[in-house]
Tab-separated table of C-alpha atoms in Angstrom:
chain	number	residue	atom	x	y	z
A	14	MET	CA	17.893	24.338	-28.987
A	15	ALA	CA	21.077	25.778	-27.662
A	16	TYR	CA	23.046	23.815	-24.964
A	17	VAL	CA	22.673	25.442	-21.632
A	18	PRO	CA	25.273	24.005	-19.012
A	19	ASP	CA	24.063	22.774	-15.615
A	20	THR	CA	23.926	25.077	-12.819
A	21	VAL	CA	26.625	24.047	-10.278
A	22	PHE	CA	27.207	24.738	-6.537
A	23	ALA	CA	29.903	23.869	-4.005
A	24	LEU	CA	31.584	24.989	-0.894
A	25	ALA	CA	34.239	27.467	-1.998
A	26	THR	CA	36.216	27.633	1.234
A	27	ALA	CA	37.942	25.059	3.235
A	28	PRO	CA	35.789	22.495	4.926
A	29	GLY	CA	35.495	22.431	8.791
A	30	LYS	CA	34.805	25.047	11.364
A	31	ALA	CA	35.404	28.545	10.517
A	32	GLY	CA	33.953	32.126	11.085
A	33	VAL	CA	32.633	32.192	7.590
A	34	ALA	CA	32.029	29.617	4.901
A	35	VAL	CA	31.293	30.568	1.369
A	36	VAL	CA	29.084	28.557	-0.866
A	37	ARG	CA	29.130	29.519	-4.668
A	38	VAL	CA	26.501	28.757	-7.238
A	39	SER	CA	27.213	29.315	-11.003
A	40	GLY	CA	24.800	28.913	-13.918
A	41	SER	CA	21.636	30.091	-15.536
A	42	ARG	CA	19.598	28.928	-12.464
A	43	ALA	CA	21.717	30.808	-9.833
A	44	ALA	CA	19.267	33.673	-9.540
A	45	GLU	CA	16.535	31.295	-9.228
A	46	ALA	CA	18.195	29.327	-6.476
A	47	GLY	CA	18.798	32.629	-4.631
A	48	ARG	CA	14.951	33.538	-4.825
A	49	ALA	CA	14.081	30.178	-3.428
A	50	LEU	CA	16.382	30.541	-0.576
A	51	PHE	CA	15.822	34.226	0.525
A	52	GLY	CA	13.355	35.892	-1.801
A	53	THR	CA	14.485	39.132	-3.493
A	54	LEU	CA	17.897	39.313	-4.971
A	55	PRO	CA	20.145	42.056	-3.833
A	56	LYS	CA	21.467	44.505	-6.424
A	57	PRO	CA	24.306	42.989	-8.517
A	58	ARG	CA	27.655	43.215	-6.927
A	59	PHE	CA	26.152	44.688	-3.633
A	60	ALA	CA	26.028	42.607	-0.439
A	61	ALA	CA	22.952	42.014	1.521
A	62	LEU	CA	21.992	40.351	4.702
A	63	LYS	CA	19.254	37.681	4.226
A	64	ILE	CA	17.554	34.929	6.067
A	65	LEU	CA	17.876	31.532	4.229
A	66	LYS	CA	14.971	29.219	4.473
A	67	ASP	CA	14.447	25.633	3.121
A	68	SER	CA	11.547	24.640	0.808
A	69	GLU	CA	9.220	24.348	3.845
A	70	GLY	CA	10.088	27.789	5.232
A	71	ARG	CA	12.386	26.637	8.029
A	72	ARG	CA	15.247	29.018	8.839
A	73	LEU	CA	18.774	27.537	7.583
A	74	ASP	CA	20.952	30.637	8.429
A	75	GLN	CA	21.409	34.286	8.312
A	76	ALA	CA	23.897	34.992	5.588
A	77	LEU	CA	25.567	37.806	3.588
A	78	VAL	CA	24.762	37.183	-0.010
A	79	LEU	CA	26.086	38.553	-3.324
A	80	TYR	CA	24.704	38.207	-6.830
A	81	PHE	CA	26.754	38.709	-9.975
A	82	GLU	CA	25.235	38.884	-13.416
A	83	GLU	CA	26.374	37.091	-16.592
A	84	LYS	CA	29.502	38.337	-18.105
A	85	ALA	CA	30.258	40.303	-14.766
A	86	SER	CA	31.429	37.210	-12.637
A	87	PHE	CA	34.431	35.054	-12.118
A	88	THR	CA	32.885	32.261	-14.355
A	89	GLY	CA	31.306	34.565	-16.809
A	90	GLU	CA	27.815	33.075	-15.844
A	91	GLU	CA	25.363	34.200	-13.238
A	92	VAL	CA	26.878	33.708	-9.788
A	93	LEU	CA	25.403	33.644	-6.423
A	94	GLU	CA	27.686	33.580	-3.314
A	95	LEU	CA	26.336	32.714	0.170
A	96	HIS	CA	28.594	33.834	2.997
A	97	LEU	CA	27.411	31.473	5.776
A	98	HIS	CA	28.250	30.935	9.357
A	99	GLY	CA	31.257	28.498	9.164
A	100	SER	CA	29.538	25.557	10.808
A	101	THR	CA	29.546	22.077	9.318
A	102	ALA	CA	25.909	21.700	10.203
A	103	VAL	CA	24.963	24.931	8.443
A	104	VAL	CA	27.054	24.268	5.263
A	105	ASN	CA	25.696	20.823	5.090
A	106	ALA	CA	22.077	22.043	5.370
A	107	VAL	CA	22.394	24.707	2.739
A	108	LEU	CA	24.159	22.215	0.339
A	109	ARG	CA	21.447	19.817	0.889
A	110	GLU	CA	18.706	22.370	0.085
A	111	LEU	CA	20.662	23.290	-3.128
A	112	SER	CA	20.948	19.680	-4.268
A	113	GLU	CA	17.283	19.237	-3.934
A	114	MET	CA	16.580	22.150	-6.434
A	115	GLU	CA	15.854	21.139	-10.057
A	116	GLY	CA	18.729	21.747	-12.460
A	117	LEU	CA	21.472	22.195	-9.795
A	118	ARG	CA	24.177	19.820	-9.074
A	119	LEU	CA	27.351	19.560	-7.078
A	120	ALA	CA	30.400	20.931	-8.900
A	121	GLU	CA	33.207	18.802	-9.989
A	122	ALA	CA	36.847	19.680	-9.019
A	123	GLY	CA	38.012	22.866	-10.744
A	124	GLU	CA	34.600	23.234	-12.458
A	125	PHE	CA	34.147	26.970	-11.719
A	126	THR	CA	37.617	27.944	-12.990
A	127	ARG	CA	36.957	25.598	-16.282
A	128	ARG	CA	33.768	27.540	-16.855
A	129	ALA	CA	35.931	30.835	-16.512
A	130	LEU	CA	38.336	29.462	-19.175
A	131	GLU	CA	35.544	28.231	-21.505
A	132	ASN	CA	33.680	31.639	-21.248
A	133	GLY	CA	36.868	33.634	-21.879
A	134	CYS	CA	37.428	35.065	-18.504
A	135	LEU	CA	40.642	33.503	-18.122
A	136	ASP	CA	43.173	31.999	-20.520
A	137	LEU	CA	44.881	28.704	-20.012
A	138	ALA	CA	48.179	30.341	-18.462
A	139	GLN	CA	45.988	32.330	-16.024
A	140	VAL	CA	44.166	29.085	-14.900
A	141	GLU	CA	47.641	27.521	-14.123
A	142	GLY	CA	48.607	30.745	-12.356
A	143	LEU	CA	45.529	30.455	-10.192
A	144	ALA	CA	46.260	26.856	-9.427
A	145	ASP	CA	49.769	27.851	-8.242
A	146	LEU	CA	48.384	30.827	-6.269
A	147	ILE	CA	46.165	28.470	-4.313
A	148	ASP	CA	49.095	26.219	-3.658
A	149	ALA	CA	51.594	29.016	-2.845
A	150	GLU	CA	53.385	28.532	0.487
A	151	THR	CA	56.110	31.248	0.152
A	152	GLU	CA	56.301	34.880	-0.772
A	153	ALA	CA	58.291	34.102	-3.962
A	154	GLN	CA	55.528	31.532	-5.124
A	155	ARG	CA	52.828	34.095	-4.448
A	156	ARG	CA	54.467	36.725	-6.440
A	157	GLN	CA	55.334	34.502	-9.324
A	158	ALA	CA	51.717	32.994	-9.436
A	159	LEU	CA	50.073	36.239	-9.220
A	160	ARG	CA	52.091	37.541	-12.356
A	161	VAL	CA	50.693	34.626	-14.278
A	162	LEU	CA	47.273	34.912	-12.933
A	163	SER	CA	47.305	38.765	-13.876
A	164	GLY	CA	47.781	37.769	-17.443
A	165	ASP	CA	51.541	38.652	-17.880
A	166	LEU	CA	52.416	35.454	-19.702
A	167	GLY	CA	49.264	35.825	-21.945
A	168	ASP	CA	50.195	39.480	-22.762
A	169	LEU	CA	53.643	38.460	-23.736
A	170	ALA	CA	52.518	35.704	-25.985
A	171	GLY	CA	49.928	38.152	-27.503
A	172	LYS	CA	52.727	40.519	-28.299
A	173	TRP	CA	54.830	37.751	-30.011
A	174	ARG	CA	51.844	36.673	-31.853
A	175	ARG	CA	51.127	40.238	-33.101
A	176	ASP	CA	54.659	40.679	-34.376
A	177	LEU	CA	54.645	37.390	-36.164
A	178	ILE	CA	51.390	38.010	-37.823
A	179	ARG	CA	52.787	41.308	-38.867
A	180	ALA	CA	55.799	39.652	-40.416
A	181	ALA	CA	53.753	36.888	-42.060
A	182	ALA	CA	51.449	39.673	-43.566
A	183	LEU	CA	54.471	41.411	-44.975
A	184	ILE	CA	55.900	38.183	-46.467
A	185	GLU	CA	52.510	37.294	-48.063
A	186	ALA	CA	52.004	40.695	-49.410
A	187	THR	CA	55.227	40.271	-51.287
A	188	ILE	CA	54.036	36.909	-52.466
A	189	ASP	CA	50.687	38.471	-53.663
A	190	PHE	CA	52.480	41.258	-55.685
A	191	ALA	CA	55.281	38.908	-56.969
A	192	ASP	CA	54.551	39.984	-60.614
A	193	GLU	CA	54.455	43.729	-59.748
A	194	ASP	CA	56.929	46.155	-58.714
A	195	VAL	CA	56.874	46.452	-54.857
A	196	PRO	CA	58.043	49.849	-53.948
A	197	VAL	CA	59.203	48.838	-50.314
A	198	ASP	CA	61.544	46.113	-49.416
A	199	VAL	CA	59.973	44.394	-46.362
A	200	THR	CA	63.035	42.178	-45.540
A	201	PRO	CA	64.415	44.733	-42.873
A	202	GLU	CA	61.207	44.883	-41.085
A	203	VAL	CA	60.456	41.230	-41.160
A	204	THR	CA	64.073	40.388	-39.956
A	205	GLU	CA	63.764	42.838	-37.115
A	206	LEU	CA	60.356	41.460	-35.970
A	207	LEU	CA	61.608	37.930	-36.104
A	208	SER	CA	64.843	38.716	-34.241
A	209	GLY	CA	63.107	40.529	-31.573
A	210	VAL	CA	60.738	37.541	-30.989
A	211	ARG	CA	63.532	34.931	-31.075
A	212	SER	CA	65.466	36.842	-28.567
A	213	GLU	CA	62.614	37.173	-26.055
A	214	LEU	CA	61.694	33.513	-26.508
A	215	ASP	CA	65.444	32.663	-25.682
A	216	ARG	CA	65.145	34.699	-22.592
A	217	GLU	CA	61.932	33.108	-21.392
A	218	ILE	CA	62.917	29.621	-22.243
A	219	ALA	CA	66.082	29.944	-20.097
A	220	GLY	CA	64.095	31.193	-17.213
A	221	VAL	CA	61.616	28.248	-17.153
A	222	ASP	CA	63.694	25.865	-14.981
A	223	THR	CA	64.321	28.563	-12.444
A	224	ALA	CA	60.525	29.436	-12.287
A	225	GLU	CA	59.782	25.705	-11.923
A	226	ARG	CA	62.090	25.660	-8.946
A	227	ILE	CA	60.150	28.590	-7.378
A	228	ARG	CA	57.028	26.586	-7.837
A	229	THR	CA	58.271	23.165	-6.567
A	230	GLY	CA	61.133	24.273	-4.209
A	231	PHE	CA	65.073	24.459	-4.524
A	232	GLU	CA	67.196	21.594	-3.322
A	233	VAL	CA	70.251	22.120	-1.323
A	234	ALA	CA	72.316	18.960	-0.620
A	235	ILE	CA	74.669	18.601	2.344
A	236	LEU	CA	77.523	16.338	1.425
A	237	GLY	CA	80.528	14.984	3.149
A	238	ALA	CA	82.313	12.005	4.559
A	239	PRO	CA	80.583	9.871	7.211
A	240	ASN	CA	80.510	11.361	10.726
A	241	VAL	CA	81.614	14.816	9.552
A	242	GLY	CA	78.479	16.394	11.051
A	243	LYS	CA	75.986	16.679	8.221
A	244	SER	CA	72.900	15.526	10.223
A	245	THR	CA	73.920	17.803	13.084
A	246	LEU	CA	74.246	20.734	10.553
A	247	LEU	CA	70.776	19.738	9.087
A	248	ASN	CA	69.288	19.836	12.578
A	249	ALA	CA	70.696	23.152	13.366
A	250	LEU	CA	69.410	24.648	10.076
A	251	ALA	CA	65.932	23.064	10.505
A	252	GLY	CA	65.812	24.007	14.224
A	253	ARG	CA	64.653	20.628	15.174
A	254	GLU	CA	65.891	17.063	15.469
A	255	ALA	CA	65.018	16.031	11.896
A	256	ALA	CA	67.832	13.629	11.501
A	257	ILE	CA	69.295	10.898	13.685
A	258	THR	CA	72.834	11.840	14.886
A	259	SER	CA	75.375	9.401	16.568
A	260	GLU	CA	79.198	8.877	16.762
A	261	TYR	CA	78.976	5.905	14.504
A	262	ALA	CA	79.758	6.375	10.894
A	263	GLY	CA	77.127	5.401	8.290
A	264	THR	CA	74.141	6.295	10.585
A	265	THR	CA	72.315	8.014	7.638
A	266	ARG	CA	71.398	5.512	5.095
A	267	ASP	CA	68.703	7.404	3.053
A	268	VAL	CA	68.327	10.953	1.869
A	269	ILE	CA	66.400	12.929	4.572
A	270	GLU	CA	64.534	15.969	3.610
A	271	VAL	CA	63.640	19.024	5.348
A	272	ARG	CA	61.400	21.856	3.783
A	273	MET	CA	61.974	25.518	4.876
A	274	GLU	CA	61.568	29.001	3.508
A	275	LEU	CA	64.592	31.357	2.933
A	276	ASN	CA	63.914	34.933	1.883
A	277	GLY	CA	60.492	33.853	0.509
A	278	LEU	CA	61.994	31.015	-1.471
A	279	PRO	CA	60.916	27.352	-0.882
A	280	VAL	CA	63.980	25.267	-0.111
A	281	THR	CA	64.321	21.559	0.619
A	282	LEU	CA	67.548	20.659	2.576
A	283	LEU	CA	68.866	17.229	1.877
A	284	ASP	CA	70.923	15.259	4.443
A	285	THR	CA	72.760	12.498	2.489
A	286	ALA	CA	74.540	9.420	3.390
A	287	GLY	CA	78.402	9.836	4.100
A	288	LEU	CA	80.402	9.440	0.878
A	289	ARG	CA	82.916	6.702	1.221
A	290	GLU	CA	83.648	3.203	-0.087
A	291	THR	CA	81.786	0.512	1.555
A	292	ASP	CA	80.889	-3.317	1.521
A	293	ASP	CA	77.617	-2.659	3.223
A	294	HIS	CA	74.946	-3.090	0.495
A	295	VAL	CA	72.296	-0.916	2.233
A	296	GLU	CA	74.775	1.774	2.979
A	297	GLY	CA	75.966	1.612	-0.702
A	298	ILE	CA	72.546	2.186	-1.861
A	299	GLY	CA	72.294	5.261	0.264
A	300	ILE	CA	75.616	6.484	-0.949
A	301	GLN	CA	74.499	6.121	-4.557
A	302	ARG	CA	71.232	7.985	-3.882
A	303	ALA	CA	73.308	10.770	-2.121
A	304	ARG	CA	75.324	11.180	-5.357
A	305	GLU	CA	72.248	11.243	-7.537
A	306	ARG	CA	70.353	13.730	-5.535
A	307	ALA	CA	73.539	15.890	-5.185
A	308	GLU	CA	74.184	16.011	-8.887
A	309	ALA	CA	70.474	17.180	-9.412
A	310	ALA	CA	70.489	19.649	-6.595
A	311	ASP	CA	70.510	23.338	-7.150
A	312	LEU	CA	73.193	23.979	-4.611
A	313	ARG	CA	75.596	21.728	-2.820
A	314	VAL	CA	77.190	22.439	0.812
A	315	PHE	CA	80.254	20.442	1.201
A	316	LEU	CA	81.453	19.628	4.741
A	317	LYS	CA	85.089	18.594	5.168
A	318	THR	CA	87.807	18.372	7.466
A	319	GLN	CA	90.766	20.869	7.063
A	320	ASP	CA	93.080	18.334	5.351
A	321	GLU	CA	90.696	16.564	3.022
A	322	SER	CA	89.284	17.367	-0.383
A	323	PRO	CA	85.492	17.010	-1.400
A	324	ASP	CA	84.540	13.527	-2.682
A	325	PHE	CA	83.705	14.901	-6.045
A	326	GLU	CA	84.365	18.347	-7.713
A	327	PRO	CA	82.414	21.214	-6.287
A	328	LEU	CA	80.715	23.734	-8.930
A	329	PRO	CA	81.748	27.281	-8.783
A	330	GLU	CA	78.375	28.237	-6.992
A	331	ASP	CA	78.731	25.588	-4.351
A	332	VAL	CA	79.598	26.141	-0.821
A	333	ILE	CA	82.431	24.580	1.142
A	334	ARG	CA	82.682	24.610	4.910
A	335	ILE	CA	85.258	23.146	7.447
A	336	ALA	CA	83.273	20.906	9.746
A	337	LYS	CA	83.274	20.753	13.518
A	338	ALA	CA	84.291	24.316	14.265
A	339	ASP	CA	83.912	23.562	18.055
A	340	THR	CA	87.115	21.416	17.890
A	341	LEU	CA	89.351	23.738	15.851
A	342	ASP	CA	91.712	26.653	16.552
A	343	ASP	CA	91.478	28.154	13.190
A	344	LEU	CA	87.739	29.171	12.561
A	345	GLU	CA	88.136	30.727	9.165
A	346	ASN	CA	85.418	29.292	7.035
A	347	ALA	CA	84.402	26.784	9.667
A	348	ILE	CA	80.934	25.760	11.014
A	349	SER	CA	79.517	23.767	13.861
A	350	GLY	CA	76.021	22.496	13.751
A	351	LYS	CA	76.539	21.457	17.451
A	352	THR	CA	77.250	24.990	18.711
A	353	GLY	CA	75.641	26.960	16.003
A	354	PHE	CA	78.944	28.771	15.077
A	355	GLY	CA	78.772	29.888	11.333
A	356	VAL	CA	75.205	28.785	10.863
A	357	THR	CA	73.851	32.273	10.361
A	358	GLU	CA	76.479	33.047	7.710
A	359	LEU	CA	75.910	29.821	5.776
A	360	VAL	CA	72.118	30.492	5.761
A	361	SER	CA	72.784	33.956	4.394
A	362	GLU	CA	75.240	32.634	1.725
A	363	ILE	CA	72.739	29.949	0.623
A	364	THR	CA	69.922	32.444	0.502
A	365	ASP	CA	72.018	34.937	-1.475
A	366	LYS	CA	73.025	32.275	-3.947
A	367	LEU	CA	69.599	30.930	-4.334
A	368	SER	CA	68.039	34.421	-4.759
A	369	GLU	CA	70.555	35.142	-7.500
A	370	GLN	CA	69.394	32.024	-9.280
A	371	ALA	CA	65.688	33.095	-8.681
A	372	SER	CA	66.341	36.453	-10.404
A	373	ARG	CA	66.876	34.675	-13.673
A	374	SER	CA	63.346	33.457	-13.843
A	375	GLY	CA	60.965	34.631	-16.423
A	376	VAL	CA	57.083	34.987	-16.724
A	377	ALA	CA	56.741	31.252	-18.146
A	378	THR	CA	56.652	28.797	-15.311
A	379	ARG	CA	55.915	25.374	-16.574
A	380	GLU	CA	57.499	22.715	-18.817
A	381	ARG	CA	54.478	23.025	-20.949
A	382	HIS	CA	55.358	26.614	-21.646
A	383	ARG	CA	58.958	25.816	-22.376
A	384	ILE	CA	57.965	23.203	-24.922
A	385	ALA	CA	55.636	25.575	-26.737
A	386	MET	CA	58.171	28.391	-26.860
A	387	LYS	CA	60.708	25.981	-28.055
A	388	ARG	CA	58.594	24.778	-30.908
A	389	ALA	CA	57.909	28.373	-31.764
A	390	SER	CA	61.616	29.182	-31.692
A	391	GLU	CA	62.471	26.248	-34.031
A	392	SER	CA	59.824	27.322	-36.357
A	393	LEU	CA	61.203	30.742	-36.540
A	394	ASP	CA	64.598	29.457	-37.284
A	395	ALA	CA	63.314	27.375	-40.003
A	396	GLY	CA	61.384	30.251	-41.444
A	397	ARG	CA	64.357	32.704	-41.259
A	398	ALA	CA	66.505	30.026	-43.165
A	399	VAL	CA	63.888	29.550	-45.820
A	400	LEU	CA	63.459	33.308	-46.215
A	401	ALA	CA	67.169	33.649	-46.886
A	402	LEU	CA	66.742	31.492	-49.976
A	403	GLY	CA	64.872	34.363	-51.599
A	404	PRO	CA	61.339	35.273	-52.774
A	405	ASP	CA	60.651	31.833	-54.350
A	406	HIS	CA	60.506	30.322	-50.859
A	407	TYR	CA	58.612	32.964	-49.224
A	408	ASP	CA	55.333	30.883	-49.188
A	409	ILE	CA	57.113	28.150	-47.214
A	410	GLY	CA	58.682	30.819	-44.967
A	411	ALA	CA	55.130	32.434	-44.177
A	412	GLU	CA	53.915	28.794	-43.288
A	413	GLU	CA	56.730	28.377	-40.734
A	414	LEU	CA	55.592	31.585	-39.090
A	415	ARG	CA	51.977	30.421	-38.880
A	416	THR	CA	53.307	27.208	-37.142
A	417	ALA	CA	55.209	29.411	-34.593
A	418	ILE	CA	51.989	31.338	-33.990
A	419	ARG	CA	49.955	28.229	-33.325
A	420	SER	CA	52.705	27.009	-30.856
A	421	LEU	CA	52.375	30.391	-29.045
A	422	ASP	CA	48.627	30.127	-29.079
A	423	SER	CA	48.819	26.917	-27.215
A	424	ILE	CA	50.356	28.606	-24.198
A	425	VAL	CA	47.137	30.490	-23.703
A	426	GLY	CA	44.849	27.650	-24.602
A	427	HIS	CA	43.714	28.800	-27.979
A	428	VAL	CA	44.682	25.488	-29.830
A	429	ASP	CA	46.075	22.043	-29.092
A	430	VAL	CA	45.339	21.795	-25.332
A	431	GLU	CA	42.226	19.837	-25.022
A	432	ASN	CA	44.038	16.854	-23.784
A	433	LEU	CA	45.683	19.038	-20.996
A	434	LEU	CA	42.540	20.299	-19.371
A	435	ASP	CA	41.560	17.306	-17.497
A	436	GLU	CA	45.022	16.979	-15.939
A	437	ILE	CA	45.131	20.706	-15.077
A	438	PHE	CA	41.737	21.044	-13.437
A	439	SER	CA	42.176	17.757	-11.463
A	440	SER	CA	44.675	19.736	-9.305
A	441	PHE	CA	41.918	22.201	-8.274
A	442	CYS	CA	39.754	21.486	-5.238
A	443	ILE	CA	35.932	21.286	-5.429
A	444	GLY	CA	34.516	24.801	-5.104
A	445	LYS	CA	37.309	26.348	-7.257
């Protein structure tokens, strides 16, 4: 007898009071559950208003219901959606009734999406894109996640796969006819195919770090000597009293973080301890942390007085401002967190620099993708090196291409990803 997965159900919208709450049921008994609750099923993919009743005929709610047939739903299974009034009591009553039906159980975290993957409705990259879309807080995160969810990364990996399969087939044809006169030299086409894939892999690998920053947030560190106005500037940028300010040097001992959005990009501003030599052990720890976070940040804003140099060498893309413009006569390149002078211009410059970084992102968004593409790239390099040795080594070259193909297959979940699934789906909420 073939294995039939359990039919699962869960609240698919956020818990708590709302205008509408959606309960989703997926599996072979979804239709049966619908008939038990409200009688005749609506036409597939058409909404109908129904009275939901419990097993004893008592009214539970009046709800809008939809039914999706197998292979025509998000999970690929029969799916029933109940659009209830968003009352906690209503939702609990319907969930309780479903739990008492034979063959139904509460879904685990991410189980609906996992079934969509197992039934071929989504590939693994799309699953990751869906997780990112659910978590998206900024416009850039939404756009990036939607590209992956729409299948752009899977399409790109599929194109690479087809080109490598074509190259491997040409090489193996040469091997098969090694004892005969082959009228066409396949080397130019193979070389062109491998070079094209290798070039595109390099471009995507280079863009992963930036894509991850769009997912997790860019970091901008504010650096400078003690009492130069870093915390005051942070408060001005954040629009609130996020950091303690005082006239005493060394007030900031740890890195203070403020999250904000700039031109759709997620940004974390870092207020760091003043950079100086100190005998204070605790302040020394703060200064060391400041240096470490600054070195790892995507952009640094150096605050300095007119006659001092930054404590360590700024990078070309970093920003330098003269602090405490409210006390200066020469206001060129100056800023004041106290009065707000120059703050708008600083925000604009930070935004432009981070947007320029973001423009270098590709379709691949995760370290897992980068590792898979890097492995494929290394296999291509090895394959090209072997092929250059001549026809006697073509069989080894073809195997290297097959290894590259398997690496690319892991991006979309065709091979070598079983150990990743539990980790990926644990990030989903129940009901998704």
